[in-house]
Coordinates of C-alpha atoms and ligand atoms in Angstrom, one line a residue:
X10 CA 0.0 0.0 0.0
X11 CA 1.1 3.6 -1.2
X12 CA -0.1 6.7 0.2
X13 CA 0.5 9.9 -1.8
X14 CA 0.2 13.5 0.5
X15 CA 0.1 16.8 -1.5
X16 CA 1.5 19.3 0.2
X17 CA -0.4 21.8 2.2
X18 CA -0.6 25.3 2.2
X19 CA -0.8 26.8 5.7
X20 CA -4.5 27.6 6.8
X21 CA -3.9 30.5 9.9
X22 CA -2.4 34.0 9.0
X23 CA 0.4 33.4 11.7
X24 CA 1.2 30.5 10.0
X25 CA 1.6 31.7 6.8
X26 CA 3.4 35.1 7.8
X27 CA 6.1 33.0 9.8
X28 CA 6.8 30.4 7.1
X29 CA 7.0 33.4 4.1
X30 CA 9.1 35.6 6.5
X31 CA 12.7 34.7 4.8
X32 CA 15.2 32.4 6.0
X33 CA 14.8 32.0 9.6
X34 CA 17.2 34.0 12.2
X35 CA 19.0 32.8 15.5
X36 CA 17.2 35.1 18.6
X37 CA 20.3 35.9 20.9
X38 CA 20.1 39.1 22.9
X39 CA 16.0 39.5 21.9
X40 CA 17.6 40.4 18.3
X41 CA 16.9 38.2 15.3
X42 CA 20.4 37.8 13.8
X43 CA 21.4 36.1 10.7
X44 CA 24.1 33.0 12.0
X45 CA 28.0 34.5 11.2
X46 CA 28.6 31.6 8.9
X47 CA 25.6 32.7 6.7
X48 CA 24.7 29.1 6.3
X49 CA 21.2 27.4 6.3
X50 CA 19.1 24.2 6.4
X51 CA 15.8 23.1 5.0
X52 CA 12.9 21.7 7.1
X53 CA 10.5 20.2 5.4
X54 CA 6.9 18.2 5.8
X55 CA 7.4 14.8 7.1
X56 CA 4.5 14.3 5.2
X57 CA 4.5 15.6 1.5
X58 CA 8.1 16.3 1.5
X59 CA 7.1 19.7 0.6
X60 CA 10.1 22.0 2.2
X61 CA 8.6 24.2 4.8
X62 CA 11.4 27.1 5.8
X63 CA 14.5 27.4 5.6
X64 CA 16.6 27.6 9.1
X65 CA 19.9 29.2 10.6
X66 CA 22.3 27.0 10.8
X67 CA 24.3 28.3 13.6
X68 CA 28.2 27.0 14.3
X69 CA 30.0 27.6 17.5
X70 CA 30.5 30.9 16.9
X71 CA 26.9 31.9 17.2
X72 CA 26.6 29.1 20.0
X73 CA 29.8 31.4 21.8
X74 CA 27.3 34.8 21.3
X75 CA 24.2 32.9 22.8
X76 CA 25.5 32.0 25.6
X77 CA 27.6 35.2 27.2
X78 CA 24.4 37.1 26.2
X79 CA 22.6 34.1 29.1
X80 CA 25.9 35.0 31.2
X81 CA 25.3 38.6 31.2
X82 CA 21.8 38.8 31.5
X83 CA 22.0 36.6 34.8
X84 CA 23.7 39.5 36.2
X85 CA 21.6 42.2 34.2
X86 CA 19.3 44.1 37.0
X87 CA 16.5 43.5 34.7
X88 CA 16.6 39.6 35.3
X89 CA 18.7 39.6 38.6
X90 CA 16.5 41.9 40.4
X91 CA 13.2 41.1 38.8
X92 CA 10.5 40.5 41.8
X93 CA 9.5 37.0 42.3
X94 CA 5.6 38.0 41.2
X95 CA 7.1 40.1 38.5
X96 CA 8.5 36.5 37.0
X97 CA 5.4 34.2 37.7
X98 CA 3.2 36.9 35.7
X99 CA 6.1 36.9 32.8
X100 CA 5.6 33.2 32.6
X101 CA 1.8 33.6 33.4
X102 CA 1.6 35.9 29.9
X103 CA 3.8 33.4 28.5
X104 CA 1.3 31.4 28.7
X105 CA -1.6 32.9 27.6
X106 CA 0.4 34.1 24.3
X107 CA 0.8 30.6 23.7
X108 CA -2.9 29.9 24.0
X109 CA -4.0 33.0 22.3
X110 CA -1.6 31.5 19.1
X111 CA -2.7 27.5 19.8
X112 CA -4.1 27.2 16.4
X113 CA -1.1 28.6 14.5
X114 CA 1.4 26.9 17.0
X115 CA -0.6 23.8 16.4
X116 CA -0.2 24.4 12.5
X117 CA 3.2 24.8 12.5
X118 CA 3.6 21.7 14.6
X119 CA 1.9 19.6 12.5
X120 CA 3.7 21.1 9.7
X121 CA 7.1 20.3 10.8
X122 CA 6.7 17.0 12.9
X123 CA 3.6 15.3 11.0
X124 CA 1.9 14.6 14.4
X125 CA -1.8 14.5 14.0
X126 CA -4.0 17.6 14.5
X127 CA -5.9 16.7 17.2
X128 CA -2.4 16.2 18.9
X129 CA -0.9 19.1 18.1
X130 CA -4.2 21.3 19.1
X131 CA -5.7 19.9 21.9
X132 CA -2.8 18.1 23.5
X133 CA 0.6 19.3 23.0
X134 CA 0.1 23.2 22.4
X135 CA -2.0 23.2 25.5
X136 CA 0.7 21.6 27.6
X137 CA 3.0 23.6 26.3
X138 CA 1.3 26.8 28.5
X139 CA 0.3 24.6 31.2
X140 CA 3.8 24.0 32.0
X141 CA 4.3 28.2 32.0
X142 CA 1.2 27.7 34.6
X143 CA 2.4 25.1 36.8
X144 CA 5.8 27.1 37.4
X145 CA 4.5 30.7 37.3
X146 CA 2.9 29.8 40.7
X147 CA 6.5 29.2 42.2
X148 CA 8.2 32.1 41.3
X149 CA 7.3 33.5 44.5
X150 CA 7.5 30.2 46.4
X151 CA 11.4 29.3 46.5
X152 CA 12.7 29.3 50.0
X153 CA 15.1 28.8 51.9
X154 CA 15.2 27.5 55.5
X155 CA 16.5 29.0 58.8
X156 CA 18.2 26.0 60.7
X157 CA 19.1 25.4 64.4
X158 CA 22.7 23.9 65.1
X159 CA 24.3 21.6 67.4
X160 CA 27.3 23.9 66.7
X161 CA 29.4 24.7 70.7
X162 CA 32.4 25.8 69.7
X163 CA 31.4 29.6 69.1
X164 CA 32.8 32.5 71.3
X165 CA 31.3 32.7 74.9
X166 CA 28.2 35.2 74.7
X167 CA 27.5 34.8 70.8
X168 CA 25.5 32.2 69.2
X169 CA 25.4 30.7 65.4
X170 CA 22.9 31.5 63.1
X171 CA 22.5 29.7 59.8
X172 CA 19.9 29.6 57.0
X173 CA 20.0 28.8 53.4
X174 CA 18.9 30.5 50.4
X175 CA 18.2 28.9 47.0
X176 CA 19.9 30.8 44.1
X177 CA 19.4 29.6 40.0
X178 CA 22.4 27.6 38.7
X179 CA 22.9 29.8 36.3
X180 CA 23.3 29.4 32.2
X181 CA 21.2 26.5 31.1
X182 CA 21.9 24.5 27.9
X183 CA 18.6 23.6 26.8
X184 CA 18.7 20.9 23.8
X185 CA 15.3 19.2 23.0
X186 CA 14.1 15.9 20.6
X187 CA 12.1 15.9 17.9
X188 CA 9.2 14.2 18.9
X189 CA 7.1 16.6 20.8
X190 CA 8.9 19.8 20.0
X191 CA 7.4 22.6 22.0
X192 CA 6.4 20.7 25.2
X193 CA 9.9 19.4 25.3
X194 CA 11.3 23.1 24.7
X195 CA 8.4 23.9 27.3
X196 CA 9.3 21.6 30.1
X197 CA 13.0 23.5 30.1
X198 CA 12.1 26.9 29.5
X199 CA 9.3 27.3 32.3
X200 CA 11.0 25.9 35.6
X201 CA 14.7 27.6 34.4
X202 CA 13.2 31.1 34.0
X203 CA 10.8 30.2 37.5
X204 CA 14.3 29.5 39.3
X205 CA 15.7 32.9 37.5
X206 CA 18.5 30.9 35.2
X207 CA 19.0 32.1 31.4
X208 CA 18.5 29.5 29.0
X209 CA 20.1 29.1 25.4
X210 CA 17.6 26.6 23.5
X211 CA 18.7 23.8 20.7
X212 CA 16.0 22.4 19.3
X213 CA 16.2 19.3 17.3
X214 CA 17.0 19.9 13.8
X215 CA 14.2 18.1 12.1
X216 CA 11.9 20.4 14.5
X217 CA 12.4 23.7 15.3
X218 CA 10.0 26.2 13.8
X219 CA 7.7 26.4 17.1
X220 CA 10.8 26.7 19.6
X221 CA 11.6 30.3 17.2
X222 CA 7.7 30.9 17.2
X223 CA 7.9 30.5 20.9
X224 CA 11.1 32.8 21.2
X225 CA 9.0 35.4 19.2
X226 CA 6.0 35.2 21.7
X227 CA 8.7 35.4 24.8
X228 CA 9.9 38.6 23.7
X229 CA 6.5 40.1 23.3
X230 CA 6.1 38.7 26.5
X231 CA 8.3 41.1 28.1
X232 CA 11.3 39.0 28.6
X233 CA 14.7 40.9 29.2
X234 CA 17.4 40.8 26.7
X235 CA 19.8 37.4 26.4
X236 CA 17.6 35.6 29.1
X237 CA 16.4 33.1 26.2
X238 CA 18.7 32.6 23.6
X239 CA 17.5 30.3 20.6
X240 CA 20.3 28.9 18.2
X241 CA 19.3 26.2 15.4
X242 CA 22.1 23.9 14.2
X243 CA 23.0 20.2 14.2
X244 CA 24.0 17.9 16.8
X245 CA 27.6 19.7 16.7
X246 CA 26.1 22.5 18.1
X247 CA 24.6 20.6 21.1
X248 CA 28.0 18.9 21.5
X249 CA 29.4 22.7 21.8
X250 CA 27.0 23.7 24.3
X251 CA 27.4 20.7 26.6
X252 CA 31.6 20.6 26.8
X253 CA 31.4 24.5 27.2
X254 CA 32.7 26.5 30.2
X255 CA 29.7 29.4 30.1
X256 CA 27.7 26.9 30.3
X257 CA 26.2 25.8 34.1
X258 CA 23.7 22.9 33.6
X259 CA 22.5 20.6 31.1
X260 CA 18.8 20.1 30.4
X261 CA 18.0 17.6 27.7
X262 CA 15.6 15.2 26.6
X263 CA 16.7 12.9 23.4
X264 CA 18.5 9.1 23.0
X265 CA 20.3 7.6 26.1
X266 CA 23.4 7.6 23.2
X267 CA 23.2 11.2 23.0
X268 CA 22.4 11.2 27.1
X269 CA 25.8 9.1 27.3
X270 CA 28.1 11.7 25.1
X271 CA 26.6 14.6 27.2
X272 CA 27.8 13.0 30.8
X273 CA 31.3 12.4 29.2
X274 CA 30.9 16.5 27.7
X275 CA 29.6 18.1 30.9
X276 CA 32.6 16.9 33.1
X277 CA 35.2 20.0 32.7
X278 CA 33.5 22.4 34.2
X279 CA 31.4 19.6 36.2
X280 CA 28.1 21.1 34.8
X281 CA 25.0 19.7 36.6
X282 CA 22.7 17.1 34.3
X283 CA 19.1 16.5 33.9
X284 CA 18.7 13.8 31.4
X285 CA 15.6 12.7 30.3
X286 CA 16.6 9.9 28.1
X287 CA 14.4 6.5 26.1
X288 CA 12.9 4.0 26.9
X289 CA 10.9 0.5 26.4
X290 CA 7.9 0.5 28.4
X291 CA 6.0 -2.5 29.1
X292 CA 2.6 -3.1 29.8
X293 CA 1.4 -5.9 31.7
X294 CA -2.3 -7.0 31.3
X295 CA -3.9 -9.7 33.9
X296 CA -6.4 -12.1 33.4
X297 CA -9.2 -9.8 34.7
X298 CA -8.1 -6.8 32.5
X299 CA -11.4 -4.7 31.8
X300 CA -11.1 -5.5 27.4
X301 CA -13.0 -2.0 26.8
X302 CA -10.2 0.2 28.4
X303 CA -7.2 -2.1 27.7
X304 CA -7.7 -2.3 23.8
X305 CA -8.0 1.2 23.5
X306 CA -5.6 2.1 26.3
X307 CA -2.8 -0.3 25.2
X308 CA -3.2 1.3 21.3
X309 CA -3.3 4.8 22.0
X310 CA 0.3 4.2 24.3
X311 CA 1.8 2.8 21.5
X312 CA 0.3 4.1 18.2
X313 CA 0.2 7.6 19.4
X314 CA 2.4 10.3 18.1
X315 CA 3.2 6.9 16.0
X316 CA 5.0 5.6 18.5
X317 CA 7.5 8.7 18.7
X318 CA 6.8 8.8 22.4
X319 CA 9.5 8.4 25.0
X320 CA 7.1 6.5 27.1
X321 CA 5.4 4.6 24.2
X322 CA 4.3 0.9 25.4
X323 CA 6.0 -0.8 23.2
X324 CA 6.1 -4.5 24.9
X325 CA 3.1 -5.9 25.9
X326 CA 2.5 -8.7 28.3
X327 CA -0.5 -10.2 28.4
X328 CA -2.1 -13.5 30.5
X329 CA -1.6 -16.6 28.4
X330 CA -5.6 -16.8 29.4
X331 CA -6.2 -14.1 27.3
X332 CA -3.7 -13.6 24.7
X333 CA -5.2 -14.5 21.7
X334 CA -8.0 -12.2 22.2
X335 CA -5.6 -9.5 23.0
X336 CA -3.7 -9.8 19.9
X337 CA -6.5 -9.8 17.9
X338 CA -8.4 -7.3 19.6
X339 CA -5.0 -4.7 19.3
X340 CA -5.0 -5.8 15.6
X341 CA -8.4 -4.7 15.2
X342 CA -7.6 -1.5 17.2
X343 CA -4.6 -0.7 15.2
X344 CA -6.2 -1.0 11.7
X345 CA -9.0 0.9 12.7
X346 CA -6.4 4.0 12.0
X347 CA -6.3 6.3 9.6
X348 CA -3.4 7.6 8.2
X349 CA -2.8 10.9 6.6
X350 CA -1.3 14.4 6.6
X351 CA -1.9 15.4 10.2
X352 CA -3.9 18.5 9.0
X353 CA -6.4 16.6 7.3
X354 CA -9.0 16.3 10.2
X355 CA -9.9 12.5 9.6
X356 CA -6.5 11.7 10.4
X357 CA -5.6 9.6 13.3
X358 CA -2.0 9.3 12.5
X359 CA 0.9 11.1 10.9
X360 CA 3.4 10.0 9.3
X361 CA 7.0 9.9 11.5
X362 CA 9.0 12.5 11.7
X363 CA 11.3 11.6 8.4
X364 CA 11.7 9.1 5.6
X365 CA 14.8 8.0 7.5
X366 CA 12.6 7.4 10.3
X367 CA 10.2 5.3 9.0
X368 CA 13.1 3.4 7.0
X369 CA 14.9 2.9 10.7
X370 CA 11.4 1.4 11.8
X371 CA 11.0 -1.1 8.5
X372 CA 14.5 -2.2 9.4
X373 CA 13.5 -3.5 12.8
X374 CA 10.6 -5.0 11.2
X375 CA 12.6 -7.0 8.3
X376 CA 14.9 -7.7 10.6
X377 CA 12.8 -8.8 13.3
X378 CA 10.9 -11.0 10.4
X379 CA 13.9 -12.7 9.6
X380 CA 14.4 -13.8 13.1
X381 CA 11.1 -15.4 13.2
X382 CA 8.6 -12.5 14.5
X383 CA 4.7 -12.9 13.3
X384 CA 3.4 -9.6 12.6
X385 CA -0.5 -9.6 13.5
X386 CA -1.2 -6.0 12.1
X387 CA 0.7 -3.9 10.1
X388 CA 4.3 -4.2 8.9
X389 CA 4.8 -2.3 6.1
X390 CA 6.1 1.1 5.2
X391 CA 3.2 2.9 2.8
X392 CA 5.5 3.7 0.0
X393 CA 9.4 3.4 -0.9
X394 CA 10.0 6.8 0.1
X395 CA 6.9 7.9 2.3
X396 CA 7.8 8.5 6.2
X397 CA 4.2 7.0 7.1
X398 CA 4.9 3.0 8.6
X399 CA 1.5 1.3 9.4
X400 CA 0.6 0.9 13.1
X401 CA 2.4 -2.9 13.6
X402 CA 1.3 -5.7 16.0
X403 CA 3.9 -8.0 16.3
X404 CA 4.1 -11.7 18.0
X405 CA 6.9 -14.2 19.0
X406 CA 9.7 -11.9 19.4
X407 CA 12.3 -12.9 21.5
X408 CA 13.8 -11.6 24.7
X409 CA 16.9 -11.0 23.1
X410 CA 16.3 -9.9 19.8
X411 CA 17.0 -6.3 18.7
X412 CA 13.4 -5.3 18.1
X413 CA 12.6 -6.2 21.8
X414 CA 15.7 -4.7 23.3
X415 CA 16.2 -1.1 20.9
X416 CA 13.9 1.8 21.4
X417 CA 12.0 2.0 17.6
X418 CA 10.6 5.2 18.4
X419 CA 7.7 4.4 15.7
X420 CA 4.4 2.3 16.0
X421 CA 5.6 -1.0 16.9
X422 CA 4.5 -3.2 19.8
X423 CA 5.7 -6.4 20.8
X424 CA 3.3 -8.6 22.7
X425 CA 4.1 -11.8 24.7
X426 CA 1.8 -14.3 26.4
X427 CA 2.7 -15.1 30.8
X428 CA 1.5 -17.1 32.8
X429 CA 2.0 -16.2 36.4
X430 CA 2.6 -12.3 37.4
X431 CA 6.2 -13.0 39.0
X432 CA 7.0 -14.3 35.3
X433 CA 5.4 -10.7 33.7
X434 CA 7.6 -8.3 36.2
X435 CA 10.5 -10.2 35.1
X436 CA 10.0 -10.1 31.4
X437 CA 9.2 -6.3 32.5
X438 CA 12.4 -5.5 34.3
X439 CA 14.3 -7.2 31.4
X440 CA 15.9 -3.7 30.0
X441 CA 18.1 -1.5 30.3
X442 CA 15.5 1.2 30.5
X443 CA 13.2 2.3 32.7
X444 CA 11.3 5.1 32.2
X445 CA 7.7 4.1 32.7
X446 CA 5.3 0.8 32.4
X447 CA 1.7 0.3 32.9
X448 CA -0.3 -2.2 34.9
X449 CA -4.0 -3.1 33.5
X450 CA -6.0 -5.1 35.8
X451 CA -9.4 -4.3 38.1
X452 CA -7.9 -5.7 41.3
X453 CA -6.2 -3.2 43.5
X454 CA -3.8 -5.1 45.2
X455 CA -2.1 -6.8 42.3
X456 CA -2.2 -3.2 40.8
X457 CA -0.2 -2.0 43.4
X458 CA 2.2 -4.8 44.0
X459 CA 3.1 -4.9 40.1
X460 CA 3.7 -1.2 40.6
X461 CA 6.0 -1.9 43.1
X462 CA 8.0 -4.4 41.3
X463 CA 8.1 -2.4 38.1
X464 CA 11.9 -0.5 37.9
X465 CA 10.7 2.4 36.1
X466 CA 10.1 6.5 36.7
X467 CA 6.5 6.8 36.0
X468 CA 3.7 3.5 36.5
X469 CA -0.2 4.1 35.1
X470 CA -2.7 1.7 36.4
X471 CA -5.7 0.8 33.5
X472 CA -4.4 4.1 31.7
X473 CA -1.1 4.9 29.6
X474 CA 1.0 8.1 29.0
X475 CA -1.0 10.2 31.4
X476 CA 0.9 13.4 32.1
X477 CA 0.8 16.8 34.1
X478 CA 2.7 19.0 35.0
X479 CA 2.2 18.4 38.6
X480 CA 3.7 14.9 38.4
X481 CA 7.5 13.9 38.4
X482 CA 8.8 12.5 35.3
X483 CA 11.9 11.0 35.1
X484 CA 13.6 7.6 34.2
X485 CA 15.3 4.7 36.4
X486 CA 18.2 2.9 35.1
X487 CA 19.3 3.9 31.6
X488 CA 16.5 5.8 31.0
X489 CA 17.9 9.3 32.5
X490 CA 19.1 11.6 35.4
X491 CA 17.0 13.5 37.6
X492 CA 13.2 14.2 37.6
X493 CA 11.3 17.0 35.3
X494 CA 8.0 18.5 36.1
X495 CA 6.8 18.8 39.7
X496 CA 8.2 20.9 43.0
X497 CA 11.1 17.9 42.1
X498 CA 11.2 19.9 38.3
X499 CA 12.2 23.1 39.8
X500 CA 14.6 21.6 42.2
X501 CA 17.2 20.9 39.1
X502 CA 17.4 24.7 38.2
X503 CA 18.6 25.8 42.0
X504 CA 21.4 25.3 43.9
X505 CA 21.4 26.1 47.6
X506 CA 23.9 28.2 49.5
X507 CA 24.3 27.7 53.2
X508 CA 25.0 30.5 55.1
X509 CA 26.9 30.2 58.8
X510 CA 27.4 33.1 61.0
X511 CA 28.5 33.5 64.5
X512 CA 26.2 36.6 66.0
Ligands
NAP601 P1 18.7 12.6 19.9 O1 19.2 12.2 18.6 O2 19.3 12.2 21.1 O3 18.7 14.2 19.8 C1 18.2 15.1 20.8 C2 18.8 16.4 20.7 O4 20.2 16.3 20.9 C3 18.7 17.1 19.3 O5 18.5 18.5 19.5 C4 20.0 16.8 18.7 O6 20.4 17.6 17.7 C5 21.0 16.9 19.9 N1 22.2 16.3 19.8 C6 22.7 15.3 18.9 N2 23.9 15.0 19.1 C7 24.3 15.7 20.2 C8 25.5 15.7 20.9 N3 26.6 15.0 20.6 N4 25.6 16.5 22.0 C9 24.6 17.3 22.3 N5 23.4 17.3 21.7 C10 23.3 16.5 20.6 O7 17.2 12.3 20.0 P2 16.0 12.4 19.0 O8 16.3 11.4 17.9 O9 15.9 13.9 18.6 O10 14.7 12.1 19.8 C11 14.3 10.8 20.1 C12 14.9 10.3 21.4 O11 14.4 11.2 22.5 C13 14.3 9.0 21.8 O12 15.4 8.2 22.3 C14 13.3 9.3 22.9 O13 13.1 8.2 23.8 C15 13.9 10.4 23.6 N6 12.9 11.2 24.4 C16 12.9 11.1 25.7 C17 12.0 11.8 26.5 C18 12.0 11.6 28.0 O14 11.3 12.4 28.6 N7 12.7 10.7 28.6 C19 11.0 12.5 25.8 C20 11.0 12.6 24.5 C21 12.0 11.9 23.7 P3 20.0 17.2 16.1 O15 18.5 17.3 16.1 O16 20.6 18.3 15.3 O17 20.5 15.8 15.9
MG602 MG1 10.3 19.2 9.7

């Protein structure tokens, strides 16, 4: 099966304006600057191929501009001394930009990823200014603690008096994936700027139209010169940022390969990490599963977003009693999917991000063939040269074969009969990764004790990829360093300074 896209023309005026603008500019300093090496790079439509803009391709001497304007704007009196309810209501009117251009962000989204629509619109832009929410209401909430000590040997007639204070670590590196590109820029941007750090932003290459929509909105916003820096640019650019001495913290999201070059990077100046790194989440569903929210559930953790999802479900394990229903059932589920260009309304699913995507993904599949996998939906790419891979079901793969060990990053589940739930939290645990699992089942305790068994950041019970951001995200083992989102989010922008004094 073939599908053909046209390309499409961009529907909102914001849209259209920002794609027809010229080349597109590196934002250092709240100035729009054209990079020094006057090179660029296309980004096109995932799906049509049609090419969309055409971007900055910054070098490390536009990387080496971005990040002393972030060093001196965290000494500017305009970010230094900005009042605490003064920042929450920049991020608050972050925010409601963000909403107020939802459809256009949305557009360009779609544009530039291929995710669906519906995604784009009603779940990702949305996000996107909840995060600016969730940490506005902080800004004027860091504090620090006075402590009692046990402290005697002070001069006769004084006494010690010590408190801490909580101060922002300083220049962030912000470098984000391609697979849910604002959210990913948001989750940085909002608790950095909360904790009063200045960020310079790397979007991934394939993506990074909305991160410089974004940039344009945060100026408007009020922001103060050089506190957000945006560079575009290729992986070099993120391996400059991350071995550099301006440069005080880390935050990325992207491949635990990448996650593993960064740690090796960051260690001249000892630069502090969050990394937010793959995974290959299971999902284990028992005998008395409920078939009306497990189907559906156990589809949209996998298929959506394609499967570009850092938290996709992309092992099943289901009770021997019920597997053949399962697999059918999720076959059902899967072809029930319509494909298309991600604007069309009707469609369910995009195509992934890139032809050399969805070639990656029909590699595992062959592969995984070849080594005796049954595919139960799916498993073919919809043209020789199309970035669209149907939503794949596939049976009898192996513990140790590729497809069951590699994060595919595209619509691919592997499902796997068990027989007692001891034998499902081991074929669970069996990764390097663990970011998050879910448990499907109506009875509470085994909900809870396969919970605690799972090694993994996040566990849903009966649901899959739920997010907020009020809840900690973060992986275990391989899967990353340190926790975004949540009062735990904001802890990874601050460092604490004790201070001791005799009185
Ligand atoms: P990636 O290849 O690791 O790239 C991520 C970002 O790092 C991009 O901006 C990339 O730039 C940049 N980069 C590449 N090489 C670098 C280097 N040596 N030093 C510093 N930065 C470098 O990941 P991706 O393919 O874009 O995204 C998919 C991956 O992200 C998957 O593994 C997925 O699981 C993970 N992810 C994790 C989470 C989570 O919360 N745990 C969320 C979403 C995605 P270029 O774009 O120019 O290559
Ligand atoms: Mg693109």
């Amino acid at each position: 099966m073939t599908l053909s896209i046209q390309p499409h023309q961009p529907i909102t005026e914001g849209a259209r304006t920002f794609l027809t603008g010229g080349p597109k500019k590196l934002l250092i300093a709240n100035e729009w600057k054209d990079p020094v090496g006057g090179q660029h790079f296309a980004t096109n439509d995932p799906a049509s191929g049609a090419r969309l803009a055409e971007l900055a391709e910054a070098t490390s001497e536009d990387a080496d501009l971005a990040i002393a304007a972030a060093r001196n704007a965290l000494s500017e009196p305009a970010w230094r001394d900005m009042k605490p309810s003064a920042r929450g209501r920049l991020l608050w009117k972050i925010a409601d930009l963000i909403e107020a251009h939802a459809d256009e962000l949305a557009e360009l989204e779609t544009l530039d990823q291929g995710k669906s629509w519906a995604t784009s619109r009603f779940a990702e832009i949305p996000a996107s200014a909840e995060q600016f929410r969730y940490f506005a209401g902080f800004a004027n909430k860091i504090l620090g603690q006075t402590i009692p000590t046990s402290i005697g040997y002070h001069p006769p007639g004084k006494k010690v008096f010590a408190y801490t204070s909580r101060e922002p670590v300083g220049v962030v590196a912000a470098i984000t994936p391609w697979n849910s590109p604002l959210l990913m820029a948001a989750m940085k941007l909002a608790p950095a700027l909360c904790a009063g750090c200045t960020v310079v932003l790397k979007p991934a290459e394939e993506t990074s139209l909305t991160a410089l929509r974004l940039g344009e909105l945060m100026v408007e916003a009020g922001l103060p010169a050089g506190v957000v820096n945006i560079i575009t640019g290729f992986g070099s650019l993120g391996a400059h940022l991350t071995a550099h001495k301006g440069v005080d913290k880390v935050a990325f999201t992207g491949s635990t390969e990448v996650g593993r070059m960064i740690v090796g990077a960051a260690q001249g100046n000892l630069k502090k990490l969050t990394l937010e790194l793959g995974g290959k989440s299971p999902a284990i569903v028992m005998p008395d599963a409920d078939f009306d929210l497990v189907l559906p559930g156990v589809a949209r953790g996998i298929f959506a977003n394609s499967g570009q999802v850092c938290v996709a479900g992309s092992r099943a394990y289901v009770h021997s009693s019920i597997y053949d229903r399962f697999v059918e059932g999720l076959a059902k589920e899967a072809g029930k999917l319509r494909l298309g260009h991600g604007l069309d309304k009707e469609t369910d699913l995009g195509p992934l991000v890139s032809t050399g995507q969805a070639e990656r993904v029909a590699a595992f599949i062959t592969e995984g063939r070849a080594e005796g996998a049954g595919i139960a939906a799916g498993g073919e790419r919809l043209g020789d040269d199309s970035a669209f891979y149907a939503p794949t079901v596939v049976t009898g793969v192996k513990a140790d074969m590729r497809m069951m060990r590699e994060e595919i990053f595209g619509p691919v589940i592997a499902v796997t009969p068990f027989d007692d739930p001891e034998e499902a939290l081991a074929y669970a645990n069996d990764t390097d990764y663990g970011l998050a699992a879910s448990v499907w089942t109506q009875d509470l305790s085994s909900a809870h004790r396969l919970a605690a068994g799972i090694k993994a950041g996040t566990v849903w019970i009966n649901c899959h990829s739920y997010f907020s951001p009020e809840l900690p995200k973060g992986g275990h083992k391989e899967s990353g360093w340190g926790y975004e989102n949540g009062a735990q989010g904001l802890e990874n922008y601050l460092e604490t300074k004790t201070v001791c004094a005799v009185i």
